[in-house]
Coordinates of C-alpha atoms and ligand atoms in Angstrom, one line a residue:
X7 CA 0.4 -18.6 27.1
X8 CA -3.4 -20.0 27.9
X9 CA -4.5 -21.6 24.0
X10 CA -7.9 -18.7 24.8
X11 CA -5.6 -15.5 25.8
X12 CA -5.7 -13.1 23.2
X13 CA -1.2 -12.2 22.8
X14 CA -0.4 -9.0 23.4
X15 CA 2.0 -8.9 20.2
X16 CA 1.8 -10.4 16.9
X17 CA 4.9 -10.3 14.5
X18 CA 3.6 -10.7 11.0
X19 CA 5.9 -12.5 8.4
X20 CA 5.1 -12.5 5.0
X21 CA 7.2 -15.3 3.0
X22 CA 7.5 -16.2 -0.6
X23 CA 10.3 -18.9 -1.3
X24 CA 12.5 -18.2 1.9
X25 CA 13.0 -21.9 2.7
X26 CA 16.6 -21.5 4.5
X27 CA 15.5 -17.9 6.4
X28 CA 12.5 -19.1 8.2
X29 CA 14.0 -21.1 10.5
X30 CA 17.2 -18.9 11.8
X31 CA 14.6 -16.0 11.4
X32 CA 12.1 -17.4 13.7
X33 CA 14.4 -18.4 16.2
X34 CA 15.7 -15.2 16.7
X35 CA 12.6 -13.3 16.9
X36 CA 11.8 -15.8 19.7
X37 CA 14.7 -14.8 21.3
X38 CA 14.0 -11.0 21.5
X39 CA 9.8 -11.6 21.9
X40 CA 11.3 -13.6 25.2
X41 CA 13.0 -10.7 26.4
X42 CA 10.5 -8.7 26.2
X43 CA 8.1 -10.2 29.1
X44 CA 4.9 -10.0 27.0
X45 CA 2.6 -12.5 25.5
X46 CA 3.2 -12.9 21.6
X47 CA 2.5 -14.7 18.7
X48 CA 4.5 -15.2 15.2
X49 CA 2.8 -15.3 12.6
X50 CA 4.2 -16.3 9.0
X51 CA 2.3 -16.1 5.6
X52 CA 3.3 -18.3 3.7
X53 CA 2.7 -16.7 0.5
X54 CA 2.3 -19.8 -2.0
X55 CA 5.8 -20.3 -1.9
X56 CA 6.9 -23.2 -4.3
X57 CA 10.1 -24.1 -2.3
X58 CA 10.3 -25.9 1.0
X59 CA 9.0 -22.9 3.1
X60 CA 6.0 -23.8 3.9
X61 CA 7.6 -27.4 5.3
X62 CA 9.8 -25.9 7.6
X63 CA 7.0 -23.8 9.2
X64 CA 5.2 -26.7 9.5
X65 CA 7.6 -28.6 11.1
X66 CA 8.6 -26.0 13.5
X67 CA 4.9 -24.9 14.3
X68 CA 4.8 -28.9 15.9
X69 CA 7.3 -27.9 18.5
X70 CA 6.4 -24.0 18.6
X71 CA 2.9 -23.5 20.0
X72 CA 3.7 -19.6 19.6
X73 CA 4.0 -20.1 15.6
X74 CA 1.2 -19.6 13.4
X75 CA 1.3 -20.0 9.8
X76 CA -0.9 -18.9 6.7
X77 CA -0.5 -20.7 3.4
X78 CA -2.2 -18.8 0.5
X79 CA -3.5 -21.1 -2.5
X80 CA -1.0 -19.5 -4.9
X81 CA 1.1 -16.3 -4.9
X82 CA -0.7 -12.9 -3.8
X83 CA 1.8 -10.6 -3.3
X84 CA 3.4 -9.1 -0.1
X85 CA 1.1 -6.7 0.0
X86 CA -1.8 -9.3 0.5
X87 CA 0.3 -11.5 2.7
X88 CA 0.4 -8.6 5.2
X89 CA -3.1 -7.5 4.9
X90 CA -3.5 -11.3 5.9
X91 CA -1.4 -11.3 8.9
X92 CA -3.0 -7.8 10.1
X93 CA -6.4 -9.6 9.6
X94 CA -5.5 -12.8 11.3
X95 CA -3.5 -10.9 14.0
X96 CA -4.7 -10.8 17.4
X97 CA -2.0 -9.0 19.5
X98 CA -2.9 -5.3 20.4
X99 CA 0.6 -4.3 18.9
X100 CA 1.4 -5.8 15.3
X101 CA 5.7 -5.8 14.4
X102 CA 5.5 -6.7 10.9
X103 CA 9.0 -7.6 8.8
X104 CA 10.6 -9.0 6.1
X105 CA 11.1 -12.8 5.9
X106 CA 14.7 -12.4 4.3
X107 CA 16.8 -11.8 7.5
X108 CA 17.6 -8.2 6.2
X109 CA 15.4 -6.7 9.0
X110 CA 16.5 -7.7 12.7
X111 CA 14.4 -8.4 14.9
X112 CA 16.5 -7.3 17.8
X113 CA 15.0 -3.3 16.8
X114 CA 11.5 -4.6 18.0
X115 CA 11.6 -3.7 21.2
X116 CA 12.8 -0.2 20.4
X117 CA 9.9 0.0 17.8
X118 CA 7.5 -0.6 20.4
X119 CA 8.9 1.8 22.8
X120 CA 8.5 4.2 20.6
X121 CA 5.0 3.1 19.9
X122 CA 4.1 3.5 23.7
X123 CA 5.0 7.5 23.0
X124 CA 1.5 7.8 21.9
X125 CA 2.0 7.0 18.4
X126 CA 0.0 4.7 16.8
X127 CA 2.5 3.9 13.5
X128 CA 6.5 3.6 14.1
X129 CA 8.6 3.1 10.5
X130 CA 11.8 1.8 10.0
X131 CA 14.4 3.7 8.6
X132 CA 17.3 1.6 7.1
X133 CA 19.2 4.7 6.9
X134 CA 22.6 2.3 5.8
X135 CA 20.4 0.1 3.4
X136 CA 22.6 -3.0 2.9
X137 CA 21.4 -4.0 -1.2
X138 CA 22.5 -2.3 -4.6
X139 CA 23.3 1.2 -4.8
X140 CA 22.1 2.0 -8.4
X141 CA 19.4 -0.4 -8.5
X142 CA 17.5 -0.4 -5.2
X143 CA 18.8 2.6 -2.6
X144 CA 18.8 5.5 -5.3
X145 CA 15.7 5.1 -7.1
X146 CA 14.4 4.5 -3.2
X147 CA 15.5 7.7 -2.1
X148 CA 14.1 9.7 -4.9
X149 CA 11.1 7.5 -4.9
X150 CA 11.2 8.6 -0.7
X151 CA 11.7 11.9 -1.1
X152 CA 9.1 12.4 -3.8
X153 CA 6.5 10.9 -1.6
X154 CA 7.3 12.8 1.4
X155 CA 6.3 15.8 -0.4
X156 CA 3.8 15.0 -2.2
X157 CA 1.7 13.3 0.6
X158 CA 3.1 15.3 3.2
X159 CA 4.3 12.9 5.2
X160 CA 8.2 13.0 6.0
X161 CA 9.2 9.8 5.9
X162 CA 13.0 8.9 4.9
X163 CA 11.8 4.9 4.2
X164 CA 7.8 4.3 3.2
X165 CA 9.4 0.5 1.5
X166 CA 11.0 -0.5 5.0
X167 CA 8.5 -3.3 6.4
X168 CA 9.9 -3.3 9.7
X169 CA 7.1 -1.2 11.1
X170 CA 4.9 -1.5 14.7
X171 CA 1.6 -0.9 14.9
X172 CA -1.5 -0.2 16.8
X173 CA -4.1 -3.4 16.5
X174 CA -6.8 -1.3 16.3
X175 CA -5.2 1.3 13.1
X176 CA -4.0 -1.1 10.8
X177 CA -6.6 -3.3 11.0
X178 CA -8.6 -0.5 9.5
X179 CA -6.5 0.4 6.4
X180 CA -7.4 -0.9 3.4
X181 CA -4.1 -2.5 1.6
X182 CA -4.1 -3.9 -2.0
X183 CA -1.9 -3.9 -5.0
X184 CA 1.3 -2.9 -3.6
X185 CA 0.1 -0.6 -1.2
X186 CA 2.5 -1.8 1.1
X187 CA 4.9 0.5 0.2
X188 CA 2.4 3.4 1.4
X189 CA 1.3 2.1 4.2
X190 CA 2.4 5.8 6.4
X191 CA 0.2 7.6 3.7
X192 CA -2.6 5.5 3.7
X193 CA -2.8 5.1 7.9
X194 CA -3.4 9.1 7.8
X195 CA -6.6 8.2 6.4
X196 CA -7.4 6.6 9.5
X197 CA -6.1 9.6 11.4
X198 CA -2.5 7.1 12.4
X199 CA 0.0 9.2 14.7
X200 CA 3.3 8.5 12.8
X201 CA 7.0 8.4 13.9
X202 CA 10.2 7.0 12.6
X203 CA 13.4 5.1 13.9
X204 CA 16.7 4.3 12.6
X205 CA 16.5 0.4 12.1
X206 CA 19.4 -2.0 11.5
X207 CA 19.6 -4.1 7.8
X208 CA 21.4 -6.6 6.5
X209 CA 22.4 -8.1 3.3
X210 CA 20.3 -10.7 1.9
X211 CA 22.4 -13.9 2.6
X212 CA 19.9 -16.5 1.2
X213 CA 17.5 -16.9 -1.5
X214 CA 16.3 -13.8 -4.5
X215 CA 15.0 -10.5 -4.1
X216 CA 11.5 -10.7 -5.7
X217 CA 11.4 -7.2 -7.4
X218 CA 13.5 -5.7 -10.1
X219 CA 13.5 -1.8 -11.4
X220 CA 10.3 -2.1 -12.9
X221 CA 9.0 -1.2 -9.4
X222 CA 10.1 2.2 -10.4
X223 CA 7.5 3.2 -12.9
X224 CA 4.6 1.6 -11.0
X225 CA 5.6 3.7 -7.5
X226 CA 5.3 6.5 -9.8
X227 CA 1.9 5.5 -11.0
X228 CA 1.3 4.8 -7.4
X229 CA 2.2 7.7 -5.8
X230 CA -0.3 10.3 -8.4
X231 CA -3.3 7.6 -7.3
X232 CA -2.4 8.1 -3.5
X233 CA -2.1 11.9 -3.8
X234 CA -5.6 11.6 -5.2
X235 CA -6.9 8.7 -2.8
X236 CA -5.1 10.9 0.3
X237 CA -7.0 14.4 -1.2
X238 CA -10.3 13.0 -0.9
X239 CA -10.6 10.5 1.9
X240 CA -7.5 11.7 4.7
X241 CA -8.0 13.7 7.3
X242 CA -4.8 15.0 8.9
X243 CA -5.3 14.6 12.9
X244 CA -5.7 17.6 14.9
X245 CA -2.4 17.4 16.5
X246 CA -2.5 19.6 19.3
X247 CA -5.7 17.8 20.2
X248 CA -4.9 14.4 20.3
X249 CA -6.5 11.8 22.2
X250 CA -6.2 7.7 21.9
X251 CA -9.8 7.1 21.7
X252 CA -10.3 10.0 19.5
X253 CA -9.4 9.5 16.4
X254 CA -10.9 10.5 12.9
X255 CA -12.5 7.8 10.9
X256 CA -12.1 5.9 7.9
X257 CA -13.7 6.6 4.5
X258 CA -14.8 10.4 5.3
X259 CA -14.6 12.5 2.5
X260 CA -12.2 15.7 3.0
X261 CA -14.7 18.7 3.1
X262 CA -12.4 20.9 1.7
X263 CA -12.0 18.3 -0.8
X264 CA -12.1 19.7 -4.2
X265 CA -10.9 18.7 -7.1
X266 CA -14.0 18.3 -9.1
X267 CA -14.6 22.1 -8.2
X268 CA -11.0 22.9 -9.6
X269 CA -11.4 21.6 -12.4
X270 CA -14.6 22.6 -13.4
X271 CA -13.2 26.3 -12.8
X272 CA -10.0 26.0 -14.6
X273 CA -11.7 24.5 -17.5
X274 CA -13.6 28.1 -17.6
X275 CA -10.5 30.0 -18.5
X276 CA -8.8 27.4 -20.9
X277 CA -12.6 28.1 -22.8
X278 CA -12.5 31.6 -23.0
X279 CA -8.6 31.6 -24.2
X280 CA -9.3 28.8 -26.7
X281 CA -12.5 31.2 -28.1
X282 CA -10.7 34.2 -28.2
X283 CA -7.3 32.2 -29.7
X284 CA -9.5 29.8 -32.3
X285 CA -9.6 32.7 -35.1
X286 CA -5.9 33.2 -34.5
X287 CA -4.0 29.9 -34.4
X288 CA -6.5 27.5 -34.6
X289 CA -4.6 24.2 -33.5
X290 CA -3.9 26.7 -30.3
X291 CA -7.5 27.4 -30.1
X292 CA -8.4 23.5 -30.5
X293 CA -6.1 22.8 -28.1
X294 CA -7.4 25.2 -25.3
X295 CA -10.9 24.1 -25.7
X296 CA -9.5 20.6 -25.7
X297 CA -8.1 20.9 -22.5
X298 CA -11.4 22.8 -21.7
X299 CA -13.4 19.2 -22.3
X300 CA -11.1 17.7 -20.7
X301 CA -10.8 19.6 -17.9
X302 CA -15.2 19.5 -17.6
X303 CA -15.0 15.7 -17.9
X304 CA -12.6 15.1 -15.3
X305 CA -14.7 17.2 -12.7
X306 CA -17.6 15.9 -13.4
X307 CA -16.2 12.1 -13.1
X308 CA -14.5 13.1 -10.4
X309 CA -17.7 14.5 -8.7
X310 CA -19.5 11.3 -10.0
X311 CA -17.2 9.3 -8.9
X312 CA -17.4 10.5 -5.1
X313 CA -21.2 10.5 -4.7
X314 CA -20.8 6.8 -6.0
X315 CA -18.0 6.2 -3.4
X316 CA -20.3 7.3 -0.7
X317 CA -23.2 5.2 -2.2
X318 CA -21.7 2.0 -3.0
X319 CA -22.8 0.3 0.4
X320 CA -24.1 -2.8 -0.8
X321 CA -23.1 -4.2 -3.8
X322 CA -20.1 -3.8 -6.2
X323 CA -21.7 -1.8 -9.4
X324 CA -20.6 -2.9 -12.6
X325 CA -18.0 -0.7 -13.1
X326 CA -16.6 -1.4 -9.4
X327 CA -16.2 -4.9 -10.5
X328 CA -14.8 -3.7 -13.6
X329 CA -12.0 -1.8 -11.7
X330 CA -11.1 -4.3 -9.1
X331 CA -11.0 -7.2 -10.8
X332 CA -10.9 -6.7 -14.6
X333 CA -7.9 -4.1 -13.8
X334 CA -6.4 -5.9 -10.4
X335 CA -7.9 -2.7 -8.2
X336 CA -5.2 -0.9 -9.9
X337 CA -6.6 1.1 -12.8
X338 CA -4.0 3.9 -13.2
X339 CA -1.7 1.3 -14.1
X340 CA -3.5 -0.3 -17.0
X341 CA -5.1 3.6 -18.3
X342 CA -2.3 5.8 -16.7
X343 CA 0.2 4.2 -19.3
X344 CA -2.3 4.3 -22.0
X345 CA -3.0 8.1 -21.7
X346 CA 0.4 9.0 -21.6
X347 CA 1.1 7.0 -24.8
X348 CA -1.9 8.2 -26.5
X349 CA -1.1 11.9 -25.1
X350 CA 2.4 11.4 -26.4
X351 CA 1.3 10.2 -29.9
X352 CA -1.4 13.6 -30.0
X353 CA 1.6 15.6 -29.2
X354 CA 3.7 14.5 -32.1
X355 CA 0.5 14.0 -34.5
X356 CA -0.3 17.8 -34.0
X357 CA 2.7 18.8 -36.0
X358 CA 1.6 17.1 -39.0
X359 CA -2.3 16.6 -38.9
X360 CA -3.3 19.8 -36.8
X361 CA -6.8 18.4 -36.7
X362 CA -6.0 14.8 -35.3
X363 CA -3.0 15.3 -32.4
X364 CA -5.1 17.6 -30.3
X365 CA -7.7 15.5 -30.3
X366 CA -5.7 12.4 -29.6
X367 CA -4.0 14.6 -26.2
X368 CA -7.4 15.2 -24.8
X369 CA -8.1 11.7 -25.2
X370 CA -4.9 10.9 -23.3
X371 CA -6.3 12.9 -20.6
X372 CA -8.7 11.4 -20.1
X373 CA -8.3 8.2 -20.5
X374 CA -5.1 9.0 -17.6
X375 CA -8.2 10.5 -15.4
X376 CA -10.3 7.7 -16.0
X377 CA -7.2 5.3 -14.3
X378 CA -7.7 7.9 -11.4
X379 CA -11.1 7.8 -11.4
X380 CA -10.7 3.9 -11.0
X381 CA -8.6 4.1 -8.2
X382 CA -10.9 6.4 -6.1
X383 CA -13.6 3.4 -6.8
X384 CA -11.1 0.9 -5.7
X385 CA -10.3 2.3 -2.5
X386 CA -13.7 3.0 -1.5
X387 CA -14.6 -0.5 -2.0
X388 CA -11.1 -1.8 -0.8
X389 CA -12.1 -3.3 2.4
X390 CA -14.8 -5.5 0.6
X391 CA -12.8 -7.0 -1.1
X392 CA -10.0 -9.5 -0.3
X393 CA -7.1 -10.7 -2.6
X394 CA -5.7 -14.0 -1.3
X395 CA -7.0 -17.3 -1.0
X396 CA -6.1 -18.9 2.4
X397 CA -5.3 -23.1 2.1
X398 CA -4.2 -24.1 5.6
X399 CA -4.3 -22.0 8.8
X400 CA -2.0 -23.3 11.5
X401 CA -3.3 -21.1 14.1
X402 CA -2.0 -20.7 18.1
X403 CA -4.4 -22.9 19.9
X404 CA -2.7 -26.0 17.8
X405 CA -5.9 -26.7 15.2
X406 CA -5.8 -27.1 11.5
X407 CA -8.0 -25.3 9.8
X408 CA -8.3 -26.0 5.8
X409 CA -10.5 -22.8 4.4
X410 CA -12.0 -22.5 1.3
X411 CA -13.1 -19.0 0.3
X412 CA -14.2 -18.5 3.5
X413 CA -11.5 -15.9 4.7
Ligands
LIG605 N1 7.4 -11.5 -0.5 C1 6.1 -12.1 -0.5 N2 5.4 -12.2 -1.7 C2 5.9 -11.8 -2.8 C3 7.2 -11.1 -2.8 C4 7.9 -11.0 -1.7 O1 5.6 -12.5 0.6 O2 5.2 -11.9 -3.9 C5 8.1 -11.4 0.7 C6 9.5 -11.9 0.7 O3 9.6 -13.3 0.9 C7 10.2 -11.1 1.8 C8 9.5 -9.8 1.7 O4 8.3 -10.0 1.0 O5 10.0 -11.7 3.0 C9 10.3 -8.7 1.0 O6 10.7 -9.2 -0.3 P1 12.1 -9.0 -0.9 O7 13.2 -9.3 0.1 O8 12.2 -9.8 -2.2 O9 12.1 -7.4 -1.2 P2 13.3 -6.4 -1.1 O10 13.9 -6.6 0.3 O11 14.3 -6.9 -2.2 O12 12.7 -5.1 -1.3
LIG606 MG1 14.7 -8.2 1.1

């Protein structure tokens, strides 16, 4: 391939400690990428692995002019090292994959026949999931099936990364935290076509997995903030009208969106019960025209909150800031925990000091909605923001470049 001819594939890798599957891994993904008779590059991202990985991409990017590797300054995340490789990417189809050798890169062609259906998203499905049954493929399918209907989207596997792409789509999703596991959801925001294969996997034969069950409770948190992210900003594509060069855009706000509305009119009856209730039981009647506040406040942050969305063009506000980088863009995970405790407490409190729990439980609320609230702000600002550090770029056209912020 000519060092100034833009690939017409790029396989992203992201890599944390995966010094003795780098190697085999990119020799076989050279292998198929031949087959296929089409300009490619690999990319890997390196991300600030403190084992020998980032060596043995080195020394095979001398002899490999079709390797490209990204080392981050310190660890990021695999969510981050993917956003990187999307960013950095410049094939018009992106294959991206785990760096383990538990995807195979012998399904890539098949992924982007599929993608040449007109579909502009194709996800793996590792429908015989080769790691631990109680630990990773249960709590995976619940967490899979709960996701499909809640967003929608009927996906078997959202946390397979063997995925292909259209250039063009991905490069316009915002991905952060560990929104790699929602990638599906969040491409409908971009109006992404979606379809699904049945992908080989096998068991990790070197190094760790990186994540433990305490994924579990965080894709829970993660799926209420993408329900709310996906209510207000996606658009579902009008399938029977589908074109490739029309497709919805990013960041529009649903017009039928209307949760602030909602609220605002379910708080109404909650008031006239808790009135009406307050000479009778009075912790019931507290309690009704707690959730009534409650209820009120959450609208009107809610509506606050998507007027700021919409004018937060130039700068971060203060509390932007304070949501993306005082709580890691992912507020509902710092408050979302909070208000259920403090919810929690208020519900056992009540018994005792009828004056104090219901007050606690509306606190809980809204200190929950407040995480929400946070994560609407961190999405709008999402794609102003970047998470990784890039130290050394070994690109395609055989140049080091050392980058400072720049990226
Ligand atoms: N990974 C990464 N950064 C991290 C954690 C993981 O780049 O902070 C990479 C890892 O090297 C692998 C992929 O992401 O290539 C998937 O990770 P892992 O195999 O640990 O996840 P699992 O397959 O157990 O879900
Ligand atoms: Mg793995």
């Amino acid at each position: 391939m000519d060092a100034t001819q833009k690939p017409y594939l790029s396989i992203v890798v992201p890599v944390y400690n995966e010094e003795e599957n780098v190697r085999p891994l990119f020799e076989k993904i050279r292998e198929v990428c031949e087959t296929i008779g089409r300009t490619y590059e690999v990319l890997f991202v390196d991300d600030g692995s403190v084992d020998n990985t980032f060596e043995v991409l080195s020394e095979l990017r001398n002899h490999e002019p079709c390797l490209a590797v990204i080392r981050f300054q310190e660890n990021a995340g695999q969510t981050a090292a993917m956003a990187a490789g999307f960013e950095f990417a410049q094939g018009e189809r992106i294959i991206s994959m785990d760096g383990d050798l538990q995807n195979d890169p012998a399904d890539i062609p098949r992924l982007l026949q599929k993608l040449d259906e007109d579909y502009d998203l194709v996800c793996g499905w590792r429908r015989e999931r080769q790691d631990k049954f109680w630990t990773r493929r249960v709590p995976s399918v619940v967490a899979n099936w709960i996701i499909s209907k809640v967003t929608g989207i009927a996906i078997h596997d959202n946390g397979c990364s063997l995925k292909a792409y259209r250039s063009e789509i991905i490069k316009q999703v915002p991905l952060y935290g560990e929104m790699h596991r929602f990638i599906p959801a969040m491409s409908t925001v971009v109006g992404a076509r979606i379809a699904e294969i049945v992908v080989k996997h096998h068991p990790r034969q070197f190094g760790t997995s990186k994540y433990g069950l305490g994924r579990v409770w965080r894709v829970v948190l993660d799926i209420l903030a993408f329900k709310l992210i996906l209510s207000i900003f996606a658009r579902q594509p009008n399938s029977k009208n589908r074109s490739s060069t029309q497709r919805p855009y990013q960041n529009q706000i649903n017009p039928k969106f209307n949760v602030y509305r909602a609220a605002g009119l379910l708080s109404l009856p909650f008031f006239l019960i808790g009135s009406l209730l307050i000479n009778v039981t009075l912790i019931t009647g507290i309690s009704c025209i707690g959730i009534c506040v409650s209820l009120m406040l959450v609208s009107l942050i809610t509506g606050w909150s998507l007027a700021k969305a919409q004018r937060e063009a130039a700068d971060l506000s203060p509390l932007a800031s304070f949501f993306i980088y005082r709580c890691a863009r992912r507020p509902i995970r710092i408050f979302g925990p909070l208000g259920v405790m403090l919810l929690l407490l208020g519900s056992i409190l009540t018994f005792k000091f009828p004056h104090i729990g219901p007050i606690l439980i509306c606190i809980g609320v809204v200190v929950f909605f407040f995480g929400l609230f946070g994560e609407i702000i961190a999405y709008a600002n999402a794609k102003r923001v970047i998470d990784y550090t890039v130290e050394i770029f070994l690109n395609a056209k055989d140049e080091v470049k050392r980058a400072e912020n720049s990226y």
